[in-house]
PDB file of C-alpha atoms and ligand atoms in Angstrom:
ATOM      1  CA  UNK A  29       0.000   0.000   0.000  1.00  0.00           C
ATOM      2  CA  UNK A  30       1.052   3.027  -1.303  1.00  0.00           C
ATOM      3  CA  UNK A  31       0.698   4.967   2.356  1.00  0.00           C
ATOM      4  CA  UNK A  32       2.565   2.888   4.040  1.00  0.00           C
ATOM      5  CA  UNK A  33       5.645   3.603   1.851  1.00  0.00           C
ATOM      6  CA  UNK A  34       7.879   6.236   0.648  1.00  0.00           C
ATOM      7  CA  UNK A  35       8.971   6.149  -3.004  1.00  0.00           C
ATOM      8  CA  UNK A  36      12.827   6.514  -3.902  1.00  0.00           C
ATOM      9  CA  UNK A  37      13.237   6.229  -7.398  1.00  0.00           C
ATOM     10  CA  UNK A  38      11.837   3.112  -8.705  1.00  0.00           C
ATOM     11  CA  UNK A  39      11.787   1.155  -5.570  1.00  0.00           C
ATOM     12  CA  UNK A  40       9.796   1.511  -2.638  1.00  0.00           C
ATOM     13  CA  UNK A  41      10.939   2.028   0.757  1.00  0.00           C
ATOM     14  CA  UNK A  42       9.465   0.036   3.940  1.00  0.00           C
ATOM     15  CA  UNK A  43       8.320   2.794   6.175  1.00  0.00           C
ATOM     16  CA  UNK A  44       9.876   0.544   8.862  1.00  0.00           C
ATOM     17  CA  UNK A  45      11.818  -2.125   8.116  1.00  0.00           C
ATOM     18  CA  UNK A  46      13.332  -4.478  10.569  1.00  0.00           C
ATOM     19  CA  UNK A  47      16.475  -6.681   9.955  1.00  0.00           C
ATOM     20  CA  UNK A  48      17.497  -9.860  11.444  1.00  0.00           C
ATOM     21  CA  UNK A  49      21.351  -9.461  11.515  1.00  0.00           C
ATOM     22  CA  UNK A  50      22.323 -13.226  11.230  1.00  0.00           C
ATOM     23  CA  UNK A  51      25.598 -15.019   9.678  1.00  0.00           C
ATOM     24  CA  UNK A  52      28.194 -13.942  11.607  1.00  0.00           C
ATOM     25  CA  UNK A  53      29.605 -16.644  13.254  1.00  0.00           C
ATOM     26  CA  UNK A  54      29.524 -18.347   9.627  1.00  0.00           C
ATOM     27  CA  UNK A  55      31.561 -15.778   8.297  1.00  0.00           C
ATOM     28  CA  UNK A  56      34.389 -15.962  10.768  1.00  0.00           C
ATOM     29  CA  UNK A  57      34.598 -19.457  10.470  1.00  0.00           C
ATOM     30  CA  UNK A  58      34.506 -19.855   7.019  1.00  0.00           C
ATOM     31  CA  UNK A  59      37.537 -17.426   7.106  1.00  0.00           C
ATOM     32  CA  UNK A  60      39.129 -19.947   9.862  1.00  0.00           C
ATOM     33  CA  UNK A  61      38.603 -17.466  12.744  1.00  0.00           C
ATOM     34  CA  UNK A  62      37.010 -16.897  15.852  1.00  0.00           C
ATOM     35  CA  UNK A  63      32.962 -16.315  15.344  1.00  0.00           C
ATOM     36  CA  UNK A  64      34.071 -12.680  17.259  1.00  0.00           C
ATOM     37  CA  UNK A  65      35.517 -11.725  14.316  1.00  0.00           C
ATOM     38  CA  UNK A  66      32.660 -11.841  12.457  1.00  0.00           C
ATOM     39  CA  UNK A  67      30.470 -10.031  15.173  1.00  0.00           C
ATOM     40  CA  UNK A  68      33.242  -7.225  14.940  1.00  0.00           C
ATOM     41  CA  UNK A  69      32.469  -6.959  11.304  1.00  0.00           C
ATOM     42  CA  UNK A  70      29.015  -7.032  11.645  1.00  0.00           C
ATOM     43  CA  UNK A  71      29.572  -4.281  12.918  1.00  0.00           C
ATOM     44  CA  UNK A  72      30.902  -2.074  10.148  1.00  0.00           C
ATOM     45  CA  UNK A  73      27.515  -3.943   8.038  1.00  0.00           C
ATOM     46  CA  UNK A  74      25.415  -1.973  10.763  1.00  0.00           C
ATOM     47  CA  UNK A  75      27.016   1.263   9.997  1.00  0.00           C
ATOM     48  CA  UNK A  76      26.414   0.990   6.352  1.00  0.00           C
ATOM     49  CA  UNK A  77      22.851  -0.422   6.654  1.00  0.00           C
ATOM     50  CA  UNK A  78      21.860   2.693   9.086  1.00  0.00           C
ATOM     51  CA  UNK A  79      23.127   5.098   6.139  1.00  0.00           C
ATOM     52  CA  UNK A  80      21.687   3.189   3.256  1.00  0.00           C
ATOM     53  CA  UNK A  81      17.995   3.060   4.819  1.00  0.00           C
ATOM     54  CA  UNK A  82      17.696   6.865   5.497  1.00  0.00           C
ATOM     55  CA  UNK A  83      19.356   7.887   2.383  1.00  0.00           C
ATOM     56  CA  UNK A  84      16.386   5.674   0.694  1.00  0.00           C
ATOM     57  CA  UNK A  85      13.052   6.872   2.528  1.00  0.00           C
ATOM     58  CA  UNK A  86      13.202   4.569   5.339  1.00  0.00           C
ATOM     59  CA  UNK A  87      11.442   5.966   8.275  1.00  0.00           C
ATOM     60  CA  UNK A  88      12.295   3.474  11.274  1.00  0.00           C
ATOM     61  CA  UNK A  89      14.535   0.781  11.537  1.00  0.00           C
ATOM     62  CA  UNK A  90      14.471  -1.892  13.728  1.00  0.00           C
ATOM     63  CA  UNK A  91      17.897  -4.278  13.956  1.00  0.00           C
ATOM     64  CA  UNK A  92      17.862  -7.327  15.675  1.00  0.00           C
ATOM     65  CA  UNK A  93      21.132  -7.246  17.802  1.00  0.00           C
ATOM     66  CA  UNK A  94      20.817  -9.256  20.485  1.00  0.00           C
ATOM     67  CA  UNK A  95      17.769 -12.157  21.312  1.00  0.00           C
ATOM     68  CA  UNK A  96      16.757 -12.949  24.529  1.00  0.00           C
ATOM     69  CA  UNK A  97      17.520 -16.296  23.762  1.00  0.00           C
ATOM     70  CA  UNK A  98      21.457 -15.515  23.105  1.00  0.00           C
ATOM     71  CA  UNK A  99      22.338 -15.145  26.992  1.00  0.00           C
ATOM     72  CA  UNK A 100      22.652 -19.406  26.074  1.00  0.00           C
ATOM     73  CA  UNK A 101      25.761 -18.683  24.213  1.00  0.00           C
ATOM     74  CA  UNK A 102      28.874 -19.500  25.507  1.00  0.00           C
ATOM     75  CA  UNK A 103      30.396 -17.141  28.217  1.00  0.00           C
ATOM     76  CA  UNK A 104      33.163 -15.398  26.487  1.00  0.00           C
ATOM     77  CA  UNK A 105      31.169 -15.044  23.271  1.00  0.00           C
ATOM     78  CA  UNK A 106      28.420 -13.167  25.203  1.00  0.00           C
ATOM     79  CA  UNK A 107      30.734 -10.496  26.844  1.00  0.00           C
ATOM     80  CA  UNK A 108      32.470  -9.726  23.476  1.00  0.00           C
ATOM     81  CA  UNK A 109      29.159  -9.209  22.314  1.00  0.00           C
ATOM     82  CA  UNK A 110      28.487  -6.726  25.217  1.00  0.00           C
ATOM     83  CA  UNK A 111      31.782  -5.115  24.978  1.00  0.00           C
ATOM     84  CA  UNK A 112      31.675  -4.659  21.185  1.00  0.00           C
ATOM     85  CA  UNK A 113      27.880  -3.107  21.896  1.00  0.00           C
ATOM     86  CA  UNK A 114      29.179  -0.512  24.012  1.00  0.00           C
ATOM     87  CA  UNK A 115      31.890   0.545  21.987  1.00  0.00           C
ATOM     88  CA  UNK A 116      29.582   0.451  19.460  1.00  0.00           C
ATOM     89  CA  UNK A 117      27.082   2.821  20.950  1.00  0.00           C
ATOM     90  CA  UNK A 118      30.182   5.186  22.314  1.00  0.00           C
ATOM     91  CA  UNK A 119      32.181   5.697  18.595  1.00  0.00           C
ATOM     92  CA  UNK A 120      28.934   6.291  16.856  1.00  0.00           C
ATOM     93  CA  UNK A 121      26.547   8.200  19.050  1.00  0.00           C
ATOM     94  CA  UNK A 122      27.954  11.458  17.511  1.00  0.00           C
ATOM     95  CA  UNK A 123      28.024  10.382  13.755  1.00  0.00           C
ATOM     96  CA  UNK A 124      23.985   9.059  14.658  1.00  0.00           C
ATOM     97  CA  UNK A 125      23.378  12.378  16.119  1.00  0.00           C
ATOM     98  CA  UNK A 126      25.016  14.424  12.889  1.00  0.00           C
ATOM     99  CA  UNK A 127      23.168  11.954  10.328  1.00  0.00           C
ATOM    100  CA  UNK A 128      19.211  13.094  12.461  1.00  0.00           C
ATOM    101  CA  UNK A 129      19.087   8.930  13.677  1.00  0.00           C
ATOM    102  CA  UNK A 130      16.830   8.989  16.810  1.00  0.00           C
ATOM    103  CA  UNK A 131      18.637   6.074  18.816  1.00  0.00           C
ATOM    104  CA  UNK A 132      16.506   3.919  21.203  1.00  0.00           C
ATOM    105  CA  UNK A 133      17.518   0.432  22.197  1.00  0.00           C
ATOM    106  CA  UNK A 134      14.576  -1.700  22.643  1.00  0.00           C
ATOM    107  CA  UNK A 135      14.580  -4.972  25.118  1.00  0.00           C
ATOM    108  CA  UNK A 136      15.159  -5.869  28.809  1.00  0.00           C
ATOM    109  CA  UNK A 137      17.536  -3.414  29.793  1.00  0.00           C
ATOM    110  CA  UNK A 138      17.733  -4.120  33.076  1.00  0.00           C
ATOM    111  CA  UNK A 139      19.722  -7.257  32.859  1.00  0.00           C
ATOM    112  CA  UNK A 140      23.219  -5.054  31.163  1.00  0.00           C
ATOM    113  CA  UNK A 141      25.929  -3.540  33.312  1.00  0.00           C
ATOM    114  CA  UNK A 142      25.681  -0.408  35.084  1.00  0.00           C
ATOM    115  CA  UNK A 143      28.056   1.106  32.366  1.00  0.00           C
ATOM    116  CA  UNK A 144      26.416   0.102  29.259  1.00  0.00           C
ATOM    117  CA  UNK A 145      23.102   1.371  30.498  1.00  0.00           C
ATOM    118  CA  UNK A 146      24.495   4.868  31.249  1.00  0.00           C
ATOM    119  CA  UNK A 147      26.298   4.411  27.563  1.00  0.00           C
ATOM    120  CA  UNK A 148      22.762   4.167  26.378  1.00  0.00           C
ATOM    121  CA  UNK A 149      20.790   6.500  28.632  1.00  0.00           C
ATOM    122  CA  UNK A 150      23.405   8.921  26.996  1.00  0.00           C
ATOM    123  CA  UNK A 151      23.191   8.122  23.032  1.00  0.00           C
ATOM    124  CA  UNK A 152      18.949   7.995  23.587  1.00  0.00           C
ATOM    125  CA  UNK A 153      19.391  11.639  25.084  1.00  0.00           C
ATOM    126  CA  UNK A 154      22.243  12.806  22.598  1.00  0.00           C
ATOM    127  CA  UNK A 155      19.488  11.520  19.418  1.00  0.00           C
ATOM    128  CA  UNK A 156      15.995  12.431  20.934  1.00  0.00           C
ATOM    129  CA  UNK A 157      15.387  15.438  19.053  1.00  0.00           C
ATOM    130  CA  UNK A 158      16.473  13.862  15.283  1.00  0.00           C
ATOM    131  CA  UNK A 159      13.772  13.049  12.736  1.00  0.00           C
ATOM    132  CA  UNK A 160      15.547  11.650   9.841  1.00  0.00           C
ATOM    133  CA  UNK A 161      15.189   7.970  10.747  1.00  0.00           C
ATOM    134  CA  UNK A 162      14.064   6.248  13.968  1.00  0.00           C
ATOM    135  CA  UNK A 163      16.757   3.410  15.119  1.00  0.00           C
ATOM    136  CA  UNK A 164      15.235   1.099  17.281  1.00  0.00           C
ATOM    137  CA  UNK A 165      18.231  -1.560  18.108  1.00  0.00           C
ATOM    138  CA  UNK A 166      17.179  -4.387  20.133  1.00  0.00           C
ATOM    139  CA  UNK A 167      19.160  -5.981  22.435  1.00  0.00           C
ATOM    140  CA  UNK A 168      17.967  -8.565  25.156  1.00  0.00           C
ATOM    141  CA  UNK A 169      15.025  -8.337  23.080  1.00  0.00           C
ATOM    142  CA  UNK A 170      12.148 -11.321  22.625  1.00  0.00           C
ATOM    143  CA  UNK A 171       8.702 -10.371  20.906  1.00  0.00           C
ATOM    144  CA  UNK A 172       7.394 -12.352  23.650  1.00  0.00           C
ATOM    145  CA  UNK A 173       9.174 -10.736  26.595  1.00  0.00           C
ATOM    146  CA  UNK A 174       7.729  -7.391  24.466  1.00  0.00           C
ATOM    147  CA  UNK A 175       4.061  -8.459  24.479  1.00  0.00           C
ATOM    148  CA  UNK A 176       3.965 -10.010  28.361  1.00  0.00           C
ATOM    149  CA  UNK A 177       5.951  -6.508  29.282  1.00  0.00           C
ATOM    150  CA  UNK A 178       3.186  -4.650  27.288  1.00  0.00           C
ATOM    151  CA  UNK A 179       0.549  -7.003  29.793  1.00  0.00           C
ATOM    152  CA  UNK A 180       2.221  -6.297  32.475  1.00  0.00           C
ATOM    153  CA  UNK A 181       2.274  -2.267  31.663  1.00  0.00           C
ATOM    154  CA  UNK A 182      -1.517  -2.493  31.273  1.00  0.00           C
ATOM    155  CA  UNK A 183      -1.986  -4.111  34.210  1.00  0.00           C
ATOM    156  CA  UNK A 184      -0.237  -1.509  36.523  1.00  0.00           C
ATOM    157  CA  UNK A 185      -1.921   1.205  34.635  1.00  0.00           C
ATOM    158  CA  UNK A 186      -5.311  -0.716  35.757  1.00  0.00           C
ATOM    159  CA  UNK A 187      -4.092  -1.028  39.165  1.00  0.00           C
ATOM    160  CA  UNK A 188      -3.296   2.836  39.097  1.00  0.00           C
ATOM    161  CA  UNK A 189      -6.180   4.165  37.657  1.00  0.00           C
ATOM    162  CA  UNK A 190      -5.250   4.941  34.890  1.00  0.00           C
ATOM    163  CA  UNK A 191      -6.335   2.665  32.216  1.00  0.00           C
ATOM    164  CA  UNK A 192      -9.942   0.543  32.136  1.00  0.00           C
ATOM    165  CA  UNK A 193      -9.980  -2.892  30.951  1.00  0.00           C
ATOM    166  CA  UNK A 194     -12.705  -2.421  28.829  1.00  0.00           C
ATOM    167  CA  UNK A 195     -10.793  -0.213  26.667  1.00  0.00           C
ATOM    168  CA  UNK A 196      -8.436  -2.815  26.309  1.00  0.00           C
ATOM    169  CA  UNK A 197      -7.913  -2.953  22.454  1.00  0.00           C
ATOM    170  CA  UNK A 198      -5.295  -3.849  19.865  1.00  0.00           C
ATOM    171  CA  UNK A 199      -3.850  -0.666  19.767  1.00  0.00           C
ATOM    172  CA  UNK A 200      -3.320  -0.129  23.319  1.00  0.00           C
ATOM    173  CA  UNK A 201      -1.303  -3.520  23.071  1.00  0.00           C
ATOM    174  CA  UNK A 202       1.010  -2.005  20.354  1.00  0.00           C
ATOM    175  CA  UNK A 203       1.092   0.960  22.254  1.00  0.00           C
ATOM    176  CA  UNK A 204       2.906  -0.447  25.353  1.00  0.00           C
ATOM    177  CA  UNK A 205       5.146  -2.772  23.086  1.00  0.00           C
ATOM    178  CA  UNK A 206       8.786  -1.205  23.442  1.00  0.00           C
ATOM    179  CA  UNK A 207       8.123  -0.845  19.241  1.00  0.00           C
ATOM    180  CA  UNK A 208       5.303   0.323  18.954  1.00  0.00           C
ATOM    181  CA  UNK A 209       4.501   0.667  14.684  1.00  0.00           C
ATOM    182  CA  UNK A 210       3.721  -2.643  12.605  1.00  0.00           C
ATOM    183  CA  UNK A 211       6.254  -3.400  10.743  1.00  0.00           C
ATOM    184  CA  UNK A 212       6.593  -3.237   6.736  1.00  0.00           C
ATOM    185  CA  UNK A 213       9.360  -5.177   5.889  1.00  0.00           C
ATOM    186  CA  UNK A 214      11.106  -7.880   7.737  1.00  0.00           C
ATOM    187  CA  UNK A 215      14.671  -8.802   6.416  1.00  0.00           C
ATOM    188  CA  UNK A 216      16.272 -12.180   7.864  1.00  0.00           C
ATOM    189  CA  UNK A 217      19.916 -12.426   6.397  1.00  0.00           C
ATOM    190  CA  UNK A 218      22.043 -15.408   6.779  1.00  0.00           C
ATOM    191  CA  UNK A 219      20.046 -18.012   5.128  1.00  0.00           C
ATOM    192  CA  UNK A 220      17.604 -19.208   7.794  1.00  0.00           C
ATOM    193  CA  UNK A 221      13.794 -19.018   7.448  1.00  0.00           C
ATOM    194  CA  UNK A 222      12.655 -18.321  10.750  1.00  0.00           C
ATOM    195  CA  UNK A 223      11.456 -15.701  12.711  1.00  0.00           C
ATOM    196  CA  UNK A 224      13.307 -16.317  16.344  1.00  0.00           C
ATOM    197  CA  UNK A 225      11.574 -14.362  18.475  1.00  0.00           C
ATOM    198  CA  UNK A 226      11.899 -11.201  16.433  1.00  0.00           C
ATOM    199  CA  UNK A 227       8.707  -8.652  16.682  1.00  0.00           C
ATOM    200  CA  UNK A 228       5.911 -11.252  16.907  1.00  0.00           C
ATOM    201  CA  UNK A 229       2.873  -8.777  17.197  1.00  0.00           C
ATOM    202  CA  UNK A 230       4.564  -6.112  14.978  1.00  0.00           C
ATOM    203  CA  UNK A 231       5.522  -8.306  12.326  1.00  0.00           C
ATOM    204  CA  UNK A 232       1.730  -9.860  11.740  1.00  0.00           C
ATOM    205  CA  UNK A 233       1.402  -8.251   8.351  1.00  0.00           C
ATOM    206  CA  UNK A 234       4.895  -7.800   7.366  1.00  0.00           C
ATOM    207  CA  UNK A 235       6.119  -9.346   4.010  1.00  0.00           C
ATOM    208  CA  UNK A 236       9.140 -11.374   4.614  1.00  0.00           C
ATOM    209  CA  UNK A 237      12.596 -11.304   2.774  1.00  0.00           C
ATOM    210  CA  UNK A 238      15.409 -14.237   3.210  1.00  0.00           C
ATOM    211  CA  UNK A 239      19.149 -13.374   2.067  1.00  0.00           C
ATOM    212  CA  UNK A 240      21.730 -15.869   2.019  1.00  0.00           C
ATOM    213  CA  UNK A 241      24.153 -12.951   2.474  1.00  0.00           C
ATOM    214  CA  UNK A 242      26.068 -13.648   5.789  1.00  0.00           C
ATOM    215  CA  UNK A 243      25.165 -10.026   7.787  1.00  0.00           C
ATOM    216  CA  UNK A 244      29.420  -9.121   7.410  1.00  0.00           C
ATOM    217  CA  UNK A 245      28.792  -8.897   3.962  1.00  0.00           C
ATOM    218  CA  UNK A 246      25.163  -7.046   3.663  1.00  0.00           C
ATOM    219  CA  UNK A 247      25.611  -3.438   2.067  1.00  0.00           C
ATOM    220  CA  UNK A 248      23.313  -1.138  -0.307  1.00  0.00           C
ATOM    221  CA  UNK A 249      22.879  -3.826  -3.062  1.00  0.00           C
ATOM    222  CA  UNK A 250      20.999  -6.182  -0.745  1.00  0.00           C
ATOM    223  CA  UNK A 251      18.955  -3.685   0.589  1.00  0.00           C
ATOM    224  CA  UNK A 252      18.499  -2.642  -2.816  1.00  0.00           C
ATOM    225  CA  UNK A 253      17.191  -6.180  -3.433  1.00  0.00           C
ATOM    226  CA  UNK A 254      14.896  -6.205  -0.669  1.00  0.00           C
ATOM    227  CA  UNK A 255      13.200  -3.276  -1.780  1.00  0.00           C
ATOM    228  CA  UNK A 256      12.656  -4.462  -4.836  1.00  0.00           C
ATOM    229  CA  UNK A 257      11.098  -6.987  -3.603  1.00  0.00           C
ATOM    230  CA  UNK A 258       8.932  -5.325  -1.438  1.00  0.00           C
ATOM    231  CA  UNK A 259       8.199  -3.022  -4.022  1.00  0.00           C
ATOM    232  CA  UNK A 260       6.355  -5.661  -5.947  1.00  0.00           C
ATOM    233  CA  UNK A 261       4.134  -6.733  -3.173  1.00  0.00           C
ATOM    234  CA  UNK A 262       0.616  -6.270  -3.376  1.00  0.00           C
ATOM    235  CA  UNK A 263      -0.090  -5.544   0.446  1.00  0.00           C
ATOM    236  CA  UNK A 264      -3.600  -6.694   0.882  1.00  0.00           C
ATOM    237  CA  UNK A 265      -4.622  -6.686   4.788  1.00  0.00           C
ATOM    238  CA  UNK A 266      -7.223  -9.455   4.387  1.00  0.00           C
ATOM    239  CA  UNK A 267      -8.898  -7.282   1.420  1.00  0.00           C
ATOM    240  CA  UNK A 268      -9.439  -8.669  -2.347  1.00  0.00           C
ATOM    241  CA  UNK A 269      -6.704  -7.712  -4.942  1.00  0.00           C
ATOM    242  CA  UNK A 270      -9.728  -5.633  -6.451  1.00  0.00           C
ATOM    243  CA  UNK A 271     -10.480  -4.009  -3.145  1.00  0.00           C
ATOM    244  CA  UNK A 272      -6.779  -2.605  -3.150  1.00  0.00           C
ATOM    245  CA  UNK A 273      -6.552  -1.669  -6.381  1.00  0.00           C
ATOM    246  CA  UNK A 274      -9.803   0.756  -6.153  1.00  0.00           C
ATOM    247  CA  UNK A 275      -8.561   1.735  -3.212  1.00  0.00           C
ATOM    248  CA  UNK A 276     -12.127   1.118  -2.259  1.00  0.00           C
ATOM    249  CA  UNK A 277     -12.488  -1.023   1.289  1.00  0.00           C
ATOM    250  CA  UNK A 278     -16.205  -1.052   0.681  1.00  0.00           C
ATOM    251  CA  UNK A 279     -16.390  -2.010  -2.780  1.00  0.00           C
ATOM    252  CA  UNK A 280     -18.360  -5.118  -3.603  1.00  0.00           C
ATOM    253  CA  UNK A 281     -15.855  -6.420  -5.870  1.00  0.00           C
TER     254      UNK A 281
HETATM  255  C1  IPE B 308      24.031 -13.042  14.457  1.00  0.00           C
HETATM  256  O1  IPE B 308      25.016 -13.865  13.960  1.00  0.00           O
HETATM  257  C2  IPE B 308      24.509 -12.200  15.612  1.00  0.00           C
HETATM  258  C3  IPE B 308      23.918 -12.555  16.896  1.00  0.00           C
HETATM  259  C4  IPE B 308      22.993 -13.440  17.087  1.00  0.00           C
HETATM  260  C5  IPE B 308      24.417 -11.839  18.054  1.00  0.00           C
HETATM  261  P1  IPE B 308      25.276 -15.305  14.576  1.00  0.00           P
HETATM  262  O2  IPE B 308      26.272 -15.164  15.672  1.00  0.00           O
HETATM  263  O3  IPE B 308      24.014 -15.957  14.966  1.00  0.00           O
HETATM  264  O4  IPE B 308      25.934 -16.038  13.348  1.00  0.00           O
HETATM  265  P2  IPE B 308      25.689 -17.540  12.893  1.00  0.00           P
HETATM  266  O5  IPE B 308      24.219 -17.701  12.663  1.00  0.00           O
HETATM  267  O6  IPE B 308      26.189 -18.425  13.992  1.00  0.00           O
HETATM  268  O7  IPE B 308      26.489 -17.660  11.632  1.00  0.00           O
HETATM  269  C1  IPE B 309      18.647 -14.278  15.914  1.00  0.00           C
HETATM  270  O1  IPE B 309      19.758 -14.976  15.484  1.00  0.00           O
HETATM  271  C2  IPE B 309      19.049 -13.210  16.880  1.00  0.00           C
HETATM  272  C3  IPE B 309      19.834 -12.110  16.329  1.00  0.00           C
HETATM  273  C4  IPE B 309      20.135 -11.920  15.067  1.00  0.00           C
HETATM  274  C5  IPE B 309      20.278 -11.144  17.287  1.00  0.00           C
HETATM  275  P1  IPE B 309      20.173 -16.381  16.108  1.00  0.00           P
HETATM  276  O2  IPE B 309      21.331 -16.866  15.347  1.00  0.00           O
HETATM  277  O3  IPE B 309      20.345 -16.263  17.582  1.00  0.00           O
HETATM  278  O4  IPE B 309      18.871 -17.261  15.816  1.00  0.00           O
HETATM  279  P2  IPE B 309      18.646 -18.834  15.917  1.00  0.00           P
HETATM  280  O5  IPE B 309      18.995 -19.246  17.299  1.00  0.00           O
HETATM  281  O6  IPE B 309      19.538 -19.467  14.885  1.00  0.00           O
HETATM  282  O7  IPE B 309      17.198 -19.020  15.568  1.00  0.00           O
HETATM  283 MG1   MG B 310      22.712 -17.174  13.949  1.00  0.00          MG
END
């Protein structure tokens, strides 16, 4: 749907678009090295994916950086992950700030270090006031984590007085989810065709793209190819092709 996209050239931009940053492990051992390498390079994929999407009409992006699930991973892997997050957040807050990306990180924050919540506390507050693109990075993130939270946010609201039950609709849901816009596009890279965890409510009417590109290697061209994708979907919502095309909901087509 038209409405729900921004035109850049020929292809059409997701208003948000969320990525699923896999392959990096696979990289680094395909090169013979440790799978940190390849999370250290993922890195420099981020940067260029951040650029690429605002320079093409995205509005909000949403990168998959961390799963709830990946506390499993072995010890040392998970605190190079944290480390390489912080340094992450700390050399580019001021290049997000200069380029208008409005930085949130999205997930259970309270299970990080002191330090790297004060590293994010300060790139949120350094980015609040851009509007070029909305970066939502989510880290300690689960979709379901995200919809019990929103459940549990209603239900102190209730408590307080502040919110009836019977008023208790899908938006309000997506309204307490730590994201709270559907999302357009959903990118999985790496090869895999699953979801894990990502945006479960938000994603309910997304189209889906699968890249075998290991994340390392992602740049402009497989965006490109994503949007061209997306560009060719015809987004129906439950309606009749004939419904979208008039543009007509009520049509008796
Ligand atoms: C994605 O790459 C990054 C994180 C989950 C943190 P992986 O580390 O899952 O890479 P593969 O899937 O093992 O190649
Ligand atoms: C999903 O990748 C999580 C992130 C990209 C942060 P995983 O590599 O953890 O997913 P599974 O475990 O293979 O489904
Ligand atoms: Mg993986």
């Amino acid at each position: 749907m038209q409405d729900l996209a921004i035109k850049s050239g020929s292809l059409v931009a997701p208003r948000h678009l969320a990525i699923i940053m896999d392959g990096n492990g696979r990289w680094a051992q395909m090169r013979g090295k440790q799978r940190v390498f390849g999370h250290k390079e993922g890195a420099n994929a981020v940067r260029r994916v951040i650029t690429a999407s605002a320079k093409m009409g995205v509005k909000e992006l949403t990168l998959f950086a961390f799963s709830s699930e990946n506390w499993k991973r072995p010890k040392l892997e998970v605190s190079a992950l944290m480390t390489l997050f912080s340094e992450y957040i700390k050399k580019e807050a001021n290049a997000l700030k200069e380029n208008g990306i409005r930085t949130r990180i999205v997930g259970d924050k309270t299970k990080f270090s002191k330090s790297l919540q004060e590293q994010i506390s300060k790139v949120e507050e350094l980015t609040k006031d851009c509007n070029v693109m909305q970066l939502n990075i989510a880290a300690n993130y689960g979709g379901r984590w995200d919809i019990l939270d929103a459940f549990k946010q209603i239900i102190t609201k209730n408590s307080q007085g502040l919110l009836n039950l019977n008023e208790l609709n899908e938006d309000l849901v997506s309204q307490n989810l730590c994201v709270p816009s559907d999302v357009d596009l959903m990118i999985r890279t790496g090869g895999e065709k699953r979801i894990s965890n990502f945006l479960l409510w938000q994603a309910a009417y997304a189209e889906l793209y699968f890249s075998n590109t290991l994340w390392p290697d992602y740049d402009e061209d497989d965006l490109k190819e994503a949007f061209q994708f997306f560009s060719t979907r015809e987004r129906r919502f439950g309606m009749t092709s004939a419904q979208v095309q008039n543009k007509d909901p009520n049509n008796a087509n």
